[in-house]
Structures are given as structure tokens and as C-alpha cells.
Short mmCIF file of C-alpha atoms in Angstrom, two decimals:
data_model
loop_
_atom_site.label_atom_id
_atom_site.label_comp_id
_atom_site.label_asym_id
_atom_site.label_seq_id
_atom_site.Cartn_x
_atom_site.Cartn_y
_atom_site.Cartn_z
CA MET A 18 1.75 8.34 7.89
CA PRO A 19 3.08 6.93 11.13
CA LEU A 20 5.41 4.04 10.49
CA PRO A 21 4.76 0.63 12.04
CA ARG A 22 7.01 -0.36 14.90
CA VAL A 23 8.37 -3.33 12.99
CA GLY A 24 8.75 -1.42 9.74
CA SER A 25 11.64 0.39 8.12
CA ALA A 26 12.28 2.93 5.39
CA ILE A 27 10.25 2.17 2.27
CA SER A 28 13.46 1.50 0.32
CA THR A 29 14.34 -1.32 2.72
CA ALA A 30 10.83 -2.62 3.46
CA ALA A 31 10.49 -6.38 3.11
CA PRO A 32 7.52 -8.23 1.59
CA THR A 33 5.16 -9.60 4.24
CA TYR A 34 3.92 -13.16 4.52
CA CYS A 35 0.93 -12.23 2.36
CA HIS A 36 3.18 -10.91 -0.42
CA MET A 37 5.26 -14.08 -0.34
CA ALA A 38 2.18 -16.31 -0.23
CA LEU A 39 0.71 -14.71 -3.34
CA ALA A 40 4.03 -15.08 -5.16
CA SER A 41 4.11 -18.75 -4.12
CA LEU A 42 0.57 -19.29 -5.46
CA ILE A 43 1.61 -17.80 -8.79
CA ALA A 44 4.69 -20.05 -8.89
CA ALA A 45 2.44 -23.05 -8.16
CA ASN A 46 0.03 -22.02 -10.95
CA ARG A 47 -2.79 -21.64 -8.42
CA LEU A 48 -3.04 -17.87 -8.89
CA HIS A 49 -3.00 -16.56 -12.44
CA PHE A 50 -2.94 -12.79 -12.08
CA LEU A 51 -2.52 -10.14 -9.42
CA VAL A 52 -3.88 -6.58 -9.44
CA SER A 53 -2.38 -4.09 -6.99
CA THR A 54 -3.08 -0.46 -6.16
CA ASN A 55 0.03 -0.21 -3.95
CA VAL A 56 3.05 1.71 -5.22
CA ASP A 57 5.59 0.21 -2.78
CA GLY A 58 6.85 -2.43 -5.23
CA LEU A 59 6.65 -5.19 -2.63
CA HIS A 60 4.70 -7.58 -4.86
CA ARG A 61 7.47 -7.44 -7.45
CA LYS A 62 10.11 -7.77 -4.72
CA SER A 63 8.35 -10.88 -3.44
CA GLY A 64 8.99 -12.63 -6.74
CA VAL A 65 5.82 -11.90 -8.70
CA PRO A 66 6.90 -11.67 -12.35
CA ASP A 67 6.03 -8.62 -14.41
CA HIS A 68 3.68 -10.56 -16.71
CA ALA A 69 1.56 -11.73 -13.76
CA ILE A 70 0.72 -8.35 -12.21
CA SER A 71 -0.90 -5.02 -13.01
CA GLU A 72 0.26 -2.21 -10.74
CA LEU A 73 -2.55 0.22 -11.42
CA HIS A 74 -1.08 3.12 -9.47
CA GLY A 75 2.53 2.51 -10.48
CA ASN A 76 5.70 1.28 -8.81
CA MET A 77 8.00 3.67 -7.00
CA PHE A 78 11.02 1.56 -7.95
CA GLN A 79 10.49 1.96 -11.69
CA GLU A 80 10.92 4.69 -14.25
CA LYS A 81 9.80 4.58 -17.86
CA CYS A 82 11.01 6.16 -21.07
CA THR A 83 8.52 8.62 -22.52
CA GLU A 84 9.72 7.83 -26.04
CA CYS A 85 10.35 4.07 -26.39
CA SER A 86 8.41 2.92 -23.28
CA VAL A 87 11.29 0.85 -21.87
CA THR A 88 10.91 0.39 -18.11
CA TYR A 89 13.90 0.57 -15.77
CA ASN A 90 13.83 -1.27 -12.43
CA ARG A 91 15.76 0.58 -9.72
CA ALA A 92 17.23 -0.29 -6.32
CA GLU A 93 16.04 2.96 -4.75
CA PRO A 94 12.73 4.82 -4.98
CA VAL A 95 12.55 6.89 -8.14
CA ARG A 96 11.80 10.54 -7.44
CA ALA A 97 10.64 13.28 -9.80
CA GLN A 98 13.32 15.94 -10.13
CA LEU A 99 12.28 18.28 -12.93
CA SER A 100 9.57 19.89 -10.81
CA LYS A 101 12.27 20.99 -8.34
CA GLY A 102 13.69 23.42 -10.86
CA SER A 103 17.03 21.73 -11.45
CA ILE A 104 16.13 21.23 -15.10
CA GLU A 105 13.57 23.03 -17.25
CA ALA A 106 10.73 20.60 -17.98
CA PRO A 107 9.72 20.51 -21.67
CA THR A 108 6.18 19.28 -20.93
CA LYS A 109 3.64 19.51 -18.11
CA PHE A 110 3.85 15.73 -17.63
CA LEU A 111 7.63 15.83 -17.18
CA ALA A 112 7.30 18.78 -14.81
CA VAL A 113 5.42 16.42 -12.48
CA HIS A 114 7.00 13.05 -13.26
CA GLY A 115 10.37 13.66 -14.94
CA THR A 116 13.35 12.13 -13.11
CA GLY A 117 16.04 14.05 -14.97
CA ARG A 118 17.49 10.84 -16.39
CA VAL A 119 17.67 9.99 -20.07
CA CYS A 120 17.06 6.62 -21.72
CA SER A 121 19.64 5.04 -24.02
CA CYS A 122 17.33 6.02 -26.91
CA GLY A 123 17.55 9.67 -25.89
CA GLY A 124 14.06 9.93 -24.43
CA GLN A 125 13.32 11.45 -21.04
CA LEU A 126 12.64 9.06 -18.15
CA ALA A 127 9.70 9.58 -15.81
CA ASP A 128 8.30 7.88 -12.75
CA ASN A 129 5.12 5.87 -13.31
CA ILE A 130 3.22 6.85 -10.16
CA ILE A 131 -0.40 7.83 -10.80
CA HIS A 132 -1.35 11.02 -8.97
CA PHE A 133 -4.86 12.01 -7.96
CA GLY A 134 -6.82 13.15 -11.01
CA GLU A 135 -4.49 11.45 -13.51
CA ALA A 136 -5.63 8.77 -15.95
CA MET A 137 -4.91 5.14 -15.17
CA PRO A 138 -2.18 3.48 -17.27
CA LEU A 139 -3.96 1.98 -20.27
CA GLU A 140 -1.83 -1.16 -20.67
CA GLN A 141 -1.94 -2.07 -16.97
CA THR A 142 -5.68 -1.45 -16.77
CA GLN A 143 -6.45 -3.47 -19.90
CA ARG A 144 -4.47 -6.44 -18.58
CA ALA A 145 -6.33 -6.27 -15.27
CA VAL A 146 -9.71 -6.14 -17.01
CA THR A 147 -8.82 -9.01 -19.36
CA HIS A 148 -7.84 -11.32 -16.52
CA SER A 149 -10.85 -10.30 -14.43
CA GLU A 150 -13.14 -11.26 -17.30
CA ARG A 151 -11.51 -14.71 -17.43
CA GLY A 152 -11.41 -15.38 -13.69
CA ASP A 153 -13.52 -17.84 -11.71
CA LEU A 154 -12.36 -16.66 -8.27
CA ALA A 155 -11.55 -13.14 -7.12
CA LEU A 156 -9.63 -12.92 -3.83
CA VAL A 157 -9.61 -9.39 -2.41
CA LEU A 158 -7.15 -8.67 0.39
CA GLY A 159 -6.78 -5.65 2.66
CA THR A 160 -8.64 -2.97 0.74
CA SER A 161 -11.73 -0.88 1.45
CA MET A 162 -13.00 -1.50 -2.12
CA ARG A 163 -13.93 2.16 -2.55
CA VAL A 164 -11.50 3.39 -5.23
CA SER A 165 -12.64 2.96 -8.82
CA PRO A 166 -11.84 1.38 -11.21
CA ALA A 167 -9.91 -1.11 -9.06
CA CYS A 168 -12.92 -1.90 -6.89
CA ASP A 169 -14.97 -2.78 -9.98
CA LEU A 170 -12.51 -5.35 -11.33
CA PRO A 171 -13.86 -8.40 -9.43
CA SER A 172 -17.42 -7.87 -10.70
CA PRO A 173 -17.06 -9.89 -13.95
CA VAL A 174 -16.03 -12.92 -11.89
CA TYR A 175 -19.27 -13.20 -9.92
CA ARG A 176 -21.64 -11.42 -12.35
CA ARG A 177 -20.71 -13.06 -15.66
CA ASN A 178 -18.54 -16.09 -14.97
CA ASN A 179 -20.58 -17.67 -12.20
CA GLY A 180 -17.44 -17.37 -10.12
CA ARG A 181 -16.90 -16.47 -6.50
CA LEU A 182 -15.78 -13.37 -4.65
CA VAL A 183 -13.84 -13.64 -1.38
CA ILE A 184 -12.96 -10.53 0.63
CA CYS A 185 -10.59 -10.53 3.59
CA ASN A 186 -10.58 -7.16 5.32
CA LEU A 187 -10.90 -5.45 8.69
CA GLN A 188 -13.74 -3.14 7.67
CA ARG A 189 -16.97 -3.45 5.75
CA THR A 190 -17.03 -2.82 1.99
CA PRO A 191 -19.84 -2.03 -0.45
CA TYR A 192 -19.24 -5.46 -2.05
CA ASP A 193 -19.71 -7.64 1.03
CA ARG A 194 -23.17 -8.77 -0.08
CA TYR A 195 -21.70 -10.32 -3.24
CA CYS A 196 -19.21 -12.50 -1.35
CA ALA A 197 -19.28 -16.26 -1.36
CA LEU A 198 -17.00 -15.95 1.68
CA ARG A 199 -16.40 -12.87 3.85
CA VAL A 200 -13.42 -13.03 6.20
CA TRP A 201 -12.74 -10.54 9.00
CA ALA A 202 -8.99 -10.90 9.49
CA ARG A 203 -5.61 -9.50 8.67
CA SER A 204 -4.28 -10.56 5.29
CA ASP A 205 -1.13 -12.19 6.66
CA GLN A 206 -3.04 -14.32 9.14
CA PHE A 207 -5.67 -15.34 6.58
CA MET A 208 -3.07 -16.31 4.00
CA GLN A 209 -1.17 -18.39 6.56
CA LEU A 210 -4.28 -20.53 6.98
CA VAL A 211 -4.83 -20.73 3.22
CA MET A 212 -1.28 -21.86 2.53
CA GLU A 213 -1.42 -24.44 5.31
CA GLU A 214 -4.63 -25.85 3.80
CA LEU A 215 -3.04 -25.99 0.33
CA ALA A 216 0.20 -27.45 1.77
CA ILE A 217 2.25 -24.89 -0.16
CA GLU A 218 5.46 -23.74 1.49
CA VAL A 219 6.00 -20.00 1.71
CA PRO A 220 9.65 -18.88 1.67
CA GLN A 221 11.15 -15.95 3.50
CA PRO A 222 11.75 -12.78 1.44
CA ASP A 223 14.91 -12.98 -0.65
CA PRO A 224 16.63 -9.56 -0.90
CA SER A 225 18.68 -10.78 -3.87
CA TYR A 226 15.61 -11.33 -6.06
CA TRP A 227 14.94 -7.67 -6.81
CA GLN A 228 18.67 -7.10 -7.24
CA SER A 229 18.52 -9.70 -10.01
CA GLN A 230 15.71 -7.72 -11.65
CA LEU A 231 17.47 -4.34 -11.69
CA SER A 232 17.98 -2.84 -15.11
CA PRO A 233 21.43 -2.39 -16.63
CA ASP A 234 22.47 1.22 -16.29
CA THR A 235 22.00 2.22 -19.93
CA SER A 236 20.40 5.53 -18.94
CA SER A 237 22.20 8.79 -18.22
CA SER A 238 21.45 11.97 -16.34
CA SER A 239 20.38 15.19 -18.04
CA SER A 240 22.21 17.06 -15.31
CA PRO A 241 24.57 15.96 -12.55
CA SER A 242 22.22 17.44 -9.97
CA SER A 243 19.13 15.72 -11.27
CA SER A 244 20.01 12.04 -10.93
CA SER A 245 17.56 10.49 -8.52
CA SER A 246 18.23 6.78 -8.49
CA SER A 247 21.27 4.62 -8.09
CA SER A 248 23.26 3.43 -11.08
CA SER A 249 23.31 -0.13 -9.88
CA SER A 250 23.23 -2.82 -12.53
CA SER A 251 22.17 -6.41 -12.46
CA SER A 252 23.25 -9.80 -13.62
CA SER A 253 20.05 -10.00 -15.67
CA SER A 254 17.92 -7.32 -17.26
CA SER A 255 14.25 -6.82 -16.50
CA SER A 256 11.62 -8.24 -18.79
CA SER A 257 10.83 -4.80 -20.13
CA SER A 258 14.32 -3.56 -20.94
CA SER A 259 17.36 -4.85 -22.74
CA GLY A 260 21.09 -4.47 -22.44
CA SER A 261 24.26 -6.30 -21.57
CA SER A 262 24.60 -7.99 -18.22
CA ALA A 263 26.70 -6.56 -15.43
CA THR A 264 27.44 -7.24 -11.81
CA ALA A 265 25.23 -5.51 -9.28
CA PRO A 266 27.21 -3.51 -6.72
CA SER A 267 26.38 -3.67 -3.03
CA ASP A 268 23.60 -1.20 -2.29
CA ALA A 269 22.55 -0.61 1.29
CA ALA A 270 19.32 1.07 0.15
CA SER A 271 18.05 -2.11 -1.43
CA ALA A 272 19.01 -4.49 1.37
CA VAL A 273 16.12 -5.95 3.33
CA VAL A 274 16.70 -6.23 7.06
CA PRO A 275 13.52 -7.61 8.64
CA ASP A 276 12.88 -7.29 12.33
CA HIS A 277 14.30 -10.31 14.22
CA GLU A 278 11.10 -10.80 16.22
CA ASN A 279 8.92 -10.41 13.16
CA PRO A 280 10.82 -11.68 10.11
CA ILE A 281 7.86 -11.41 7.75
CA GLY A 282 7.13 -7.80 8.68
CA MET A 283 3.58 -8.33 9.96
CA VAL A 284 2.17 -5.28 11.73
CA ASP A 285 0.56 -6.37 14.98
CA PRO A 286 -1.02 -3.49 16.96
CA SER A 287 0.23 -3.21 20.52
CA ARG A 288 -2.20 -4.41 23.17
CA SER A 289 -0.17 -2.99 26.06
CA CYS A 290 -0.07 0.73 25.29
CA PRO A 291 -0.30 2.49 28.70
CA HIS A 292 -1.66 5.71 27.19
CA VAL A 293 -4.82 4.47 25.49
CA GLU A 294 -7.23 4.51 28.42
CA ALA A 295 -6.49 8.09 29.47
CA ALA A 296 -6.47 9.41 25.92
CA ALA A 297 -9.70 7.64 24.97
CA GLY A 298 -11.32 8.84 28.19
CA SER A 299 -10.56 12.46 27.37
CA CYS A 300 -11.77 12.21 23.77
CA GLY A 301 -14.57 14.63 22.89
CA LEU A 302 -15.50 12.64 19.80
CA ARG A 303 -18.14 10.32 21.19
CA SER A 304 -20.74 9.93 18.46
CA ALA A 305 -21.02 9.29 14.75
CA ASP A 306 -22.21 12.89 14.37
CA HIS A 307 -19.01 14.17 15.99
CA PHE A 308 -16.85 12.07 13.70
CA GLY A 309 -19.03 13.00 10.73
CA ARG A 310 -18.01 16.62 11.16
CA VAL A 311 -14.35 15.66 11.51
CA LEU A 312 -14.45 13.56 8.34
CA GLY A 313 -15.35 16.68 6.38
CA GLU A 314 -12.38 18.70 7.63
CA ARG A 315 -8.97 19.36 6.09
CA CYS A 316 -5.56 19.67 7.67
CA GLY A 317 -5.69 22.59 10.07
CA ALA A 318 -2.13 23.59 9.20
CA CYS A 319 -1.95 23.36 5.41
CA GLY A 320 -5.50 22.68 4.19
CA THR A 321 -4.74 19.42 2.41
CA SER A 322 -7.29 16.61 2.31
CA ASP A 323 -4.60 13.92 1.87
CA GLU A 324 -3.68 11.38 4.58
CA LEU A 325 -5.51 13.00 7.47
CA TRP A 326 -5.31 12.05 11.14
CA VAL A 327 -7.42 13.28 14.05
CA CYS A 328 -5.96 13.78 17.52
CA ILE A 329 -8.00 11.74 19.99
CA GLU A 330 -7.15 14.12 22.83
CA CYS A 331 -8.11 17.47 21.26
CA SER A 332 -9.83 16.60 17.92
CA ALA A 333 -7.29 18.51 15.82
CA VAL A 334 -7.11 17.28 12.22
CA CYS A 335 -3.67 17.27 10.59
CA CYS A 336 -1.89 15.56 7.71
CA GLY A 337 0.51 12.65 8.19
CA ARG A 338 4.16 12.00 7.49
CA SER A 339 3.78 11.25 3.80
CA VAL A 340 2.29 14.72 3.19
CA HIS A 341 3.62 17.56 5.39
CA ALA A 342 3.82 15.76 8.76
CA HIS A 343 1.68 18.32 10.55
CA MET A 344 0.31 15.70 12.93
CA VAL A 345 3.88 14.88 13.93
CA ALA A 346 4.41 18.59 14.61
CA HIS A 347 1.14 18.68 16.56
CA HIS A 348 2.35 15.84 18.77
CA ALA A 349 5.68 17.60 19.35
CA ALA A 350 3.92 20.83 20.34
CA THR A 351 1.17 19.36 22.53
CA ALA A 352 2.54 15.97 23.71
CA HIS A 353 -0.80 14.47 22.68
CA ARG A 354 -0.09 10.84 21.96
CA LEU A 355 -3.04 9.07 20.37
CA VAL A 356 -4.27 9.70 16.84
CA LEU A 357 -6.75 8.05 14.48
CA SER A 358 -6.29 7.68 10.73
CA LEU A 359 -9.30 9.00 8.85
CA ALA A 360 -8.27 6.83 5.90
CA ASP A 361 -8.11 3.31 7.35
CA LEU A 362 -9.37 4.02 10.91
CA SER A 363 -6.24 2.68 12.58
CA PHE A 364 -5.00 4.06 15.92
CA TRP A 365 -1.40 5.17 16.47
CA CYS A 366 0.44 6.12 19.67
CA TYR A 367 3.35 8.50 19.18
CA SER A 368 4.87 7.71 22.57
CA CYS A 369 4.89 3.97 21.86
CA GLU A 370 5.70 4.48 18.15
CA SER A 371 3.19 1.74 17.38
CA TYR A 372 -0.27 1.01 16.11
CA VAL A 373 -2.44 0.15 19.11
CA THR A 374 -5.60 -1.76 19.96
CA SER A 375 -7.65 -1.84 23.16
CA ARG A 376 -11.21 -2.35 24.33
CA HIS A 377 -11.12 1.32 25.36
CA LEU A 378 -10.95 2.20 21.65
CA ALA A 379 -13.97 0.10 20.67
CA PRO A 380 -16.65 2.83 21.16
CA LEU A 381 -14.57 5.37 19.23
CA PHE A 382 -13.86 2.89 16.45
CA ASN A 383 -17.53 2.01 16.11
CA ALA A 384 -18.59 5.68 16.08
CA VAL A 385 -16.15 6.67 13.33
CA HIS A 386 -16.98 3.52 11.35
CA VAL A 387 -20.69 4.42 11.43
CA ALA A 388 -19.85 7.99 10.41
CA LYS A 389 -17.69 6.88 7.48
CA PHE A 390 -19.52 3.79 6.23
CA GLY A 391 -23.02 4.08 7.66
CA ASP A 392 -22.81 0.75 9.45
CA ASP A 393 -21.53 -0.74 12.69
CA ALA A 394 -17.87 -1.72 12.83
CA PRO A 395 -16.57 -5.30 12.47
CA PRO A 396 -15.31 -7.09 15.60
CA LEU A 397 -12.09 -5.20 16.33
CA HIS A 398 -10.66 -3.56 19.45
CA GLY A 399 -12.78 -5.81 21.64
CA LEU A 400 -16.09 -5.29 19.83
CA PRO A 401 -18.27 -8.42 20.08
CA LEU A 402 -18.71 -10.78 17.14
#
């Protein structure tokens, strides 16, 4: 997908204010458990301890032994290697997830990312369900609440425990009617107000924290060509692995270098994009019916249904950077600048290299929101409250 202007490579991405605020609430014993469907590892990098989080879709900075279940924390994203043919995979699972590294026990290591169609990790899911059944407040931040079973986890709080559900989001969800409080805002901005009210200080991200959590390098590679993650060690082992301590070497891939003008990494759509008005004016997608047809399409170049974007200027549907980058290629071939994510309905300008917002986008945003969710859009891009 297009990268935010203030962002960086995923290996060097810093936790945002929201990540740090949640970690601070856990440290203050005000938040007891966190459930995440993100795989970017930023909650763990913010200081959230392993015992206080379930990462339902995995963590791209971890690999796990298929024999003894020890988890290794890594400085760089862990990538599957066996599927690339460098090593013959002994099982179908390792063909997809095997990293080519071997645990100290002799077992094969694999990434823990959950792909579409794969079963959720039993231990992580059970922990999430257990804490949901105990909770008296469920705070939902920045999700469409449309992916099961994660979207079902808050239900015990307000159905059985007489607790409360609070959702902070930029688009409507099927669970809005159950909310004790519904907030239309960005997660970072909402959490800033929450932390001010609670008088809890939120620190800046500390790049050294995750370095201190890296696993000692007790694993080895099955083949010199198959090693996919750095062999950096740490002064303390992770909670899920054991071994002697060592000194962590300097690793540029794990250093966090936040933008000087935006040290917490908040993505703020540009309000001054000079291309929006012309692009929106030429858009042929004017109604919910038009967008309804687009929502049923696949990438015109490769046929995938993953991470799709629609070109505002010609209505072409292509996949984003995290798949095969065909929308990037479309921009290069046509010089069309403005695109809309069919996943989260955000607008991106390739010329500005930024997410954008403008009152000229409001009619398009409302039309696609009606097409996707069957209801008018929340007050964004100049739409009235």
C-alpha cells in the first residue's frame, strides 16, 4: 500500500502516540490486556509485555520453533524462505512459513503470520477470549470491526458483564449500536485526550526497548542462503525463550528514526494537495452504484483481490505495494495521481506521496461508503456533522 509521508520502512517504523499510550496504561495497571490484529510488532516495540497481549494475526518480528514452541524475537522482519526453493520443505506448513533457520533443539523455525484461510493461533485466541470474558470495558481503536473472530471479542463485555463498549474509528461499524460511547476521531488524537484526562504521562518511543527483548542467537541456519533474519543478540532473553545473555550489536534495521516534525509518527492527511480538485472533478465514479461495481472487481493486472486501490481519474482497479504494486505501475504509465483504497477508503496522491483530504473528496467518500457499508459516511473530508 502507499506509504505515509511521515512513515519509513516497516523494519524502522516507530510506535505512534496511541501505541505508547496503551503501553503506559498497561504499566499503570489501568489496561489489563490488549488484543491486536496487526502484524507490524509495534505494540510489542512500544513496551507492551508479551503476557499482556494477544497478536491474533502474528508478529513479523518473531519466529517460532515447530518442535519446542520457543519464540525468537528478531531485529528485522522474519521472512519465509523455504517456499523460495532454497531448501526443500518437509511439510506444507514449512513450505509457506519456514524461515530456513533451526532452533537450538533441532526443530525448524517458522514465521507466525496468519495467512488468509489459515486457522487462528489457539493459545493467542484463548487468551484473548479469556480476558474478554473478564472485562468490564472494551476499548476498540482504529478497526472496521468486520473481521471475525476479532470483531466478536468485545461482545462478552457488554452482553454478559454489564460492561461498556467504546469504539473510536473513522468509519461506521456493525457494532456502533452497542456502544456506550462512539467517537469519530483518529486513534492518536483520541488517546491524547484520554491520557490528559487520566494525567498519565506518555513517553516517546524508546528504540532500545525492543533491542533488549531480542532473543539470544541460539538458532542456526539450515543453509547459508536461507538465513532471513539478523543474528543480533540481546542483554536479556525474551519471556518465551531461554539462553545466556549477550551484547546486542548495532543494527541499523532496528533503529527507529522518527520524523522530526512528527516524532510520534502520526499520519495526518495533507489538506493542501494541489491535484485533488482536478482529479475529483474528472472522476467517473459518482454514485454508490458506480462504486458498488468497483468493489466487486479484482486487480486488472494480476487478478488478486488483496489490497485493492481504484484510480480516481480512470476507475482502474489495481493492487497496492504490499501485493504486486500494480497501482504504482499504473501511476507510472498514466501519470494519474489520485487513488482510493477499497479497504479503508483512504485517499492517496502519488505526486504528493501523501494521504490527502479535501472537501472535493467528500461526495466520492460518501458514495463509496454507502456502497461498502450501506450507510452515509461519518464527518470526514468536509462532510457535515
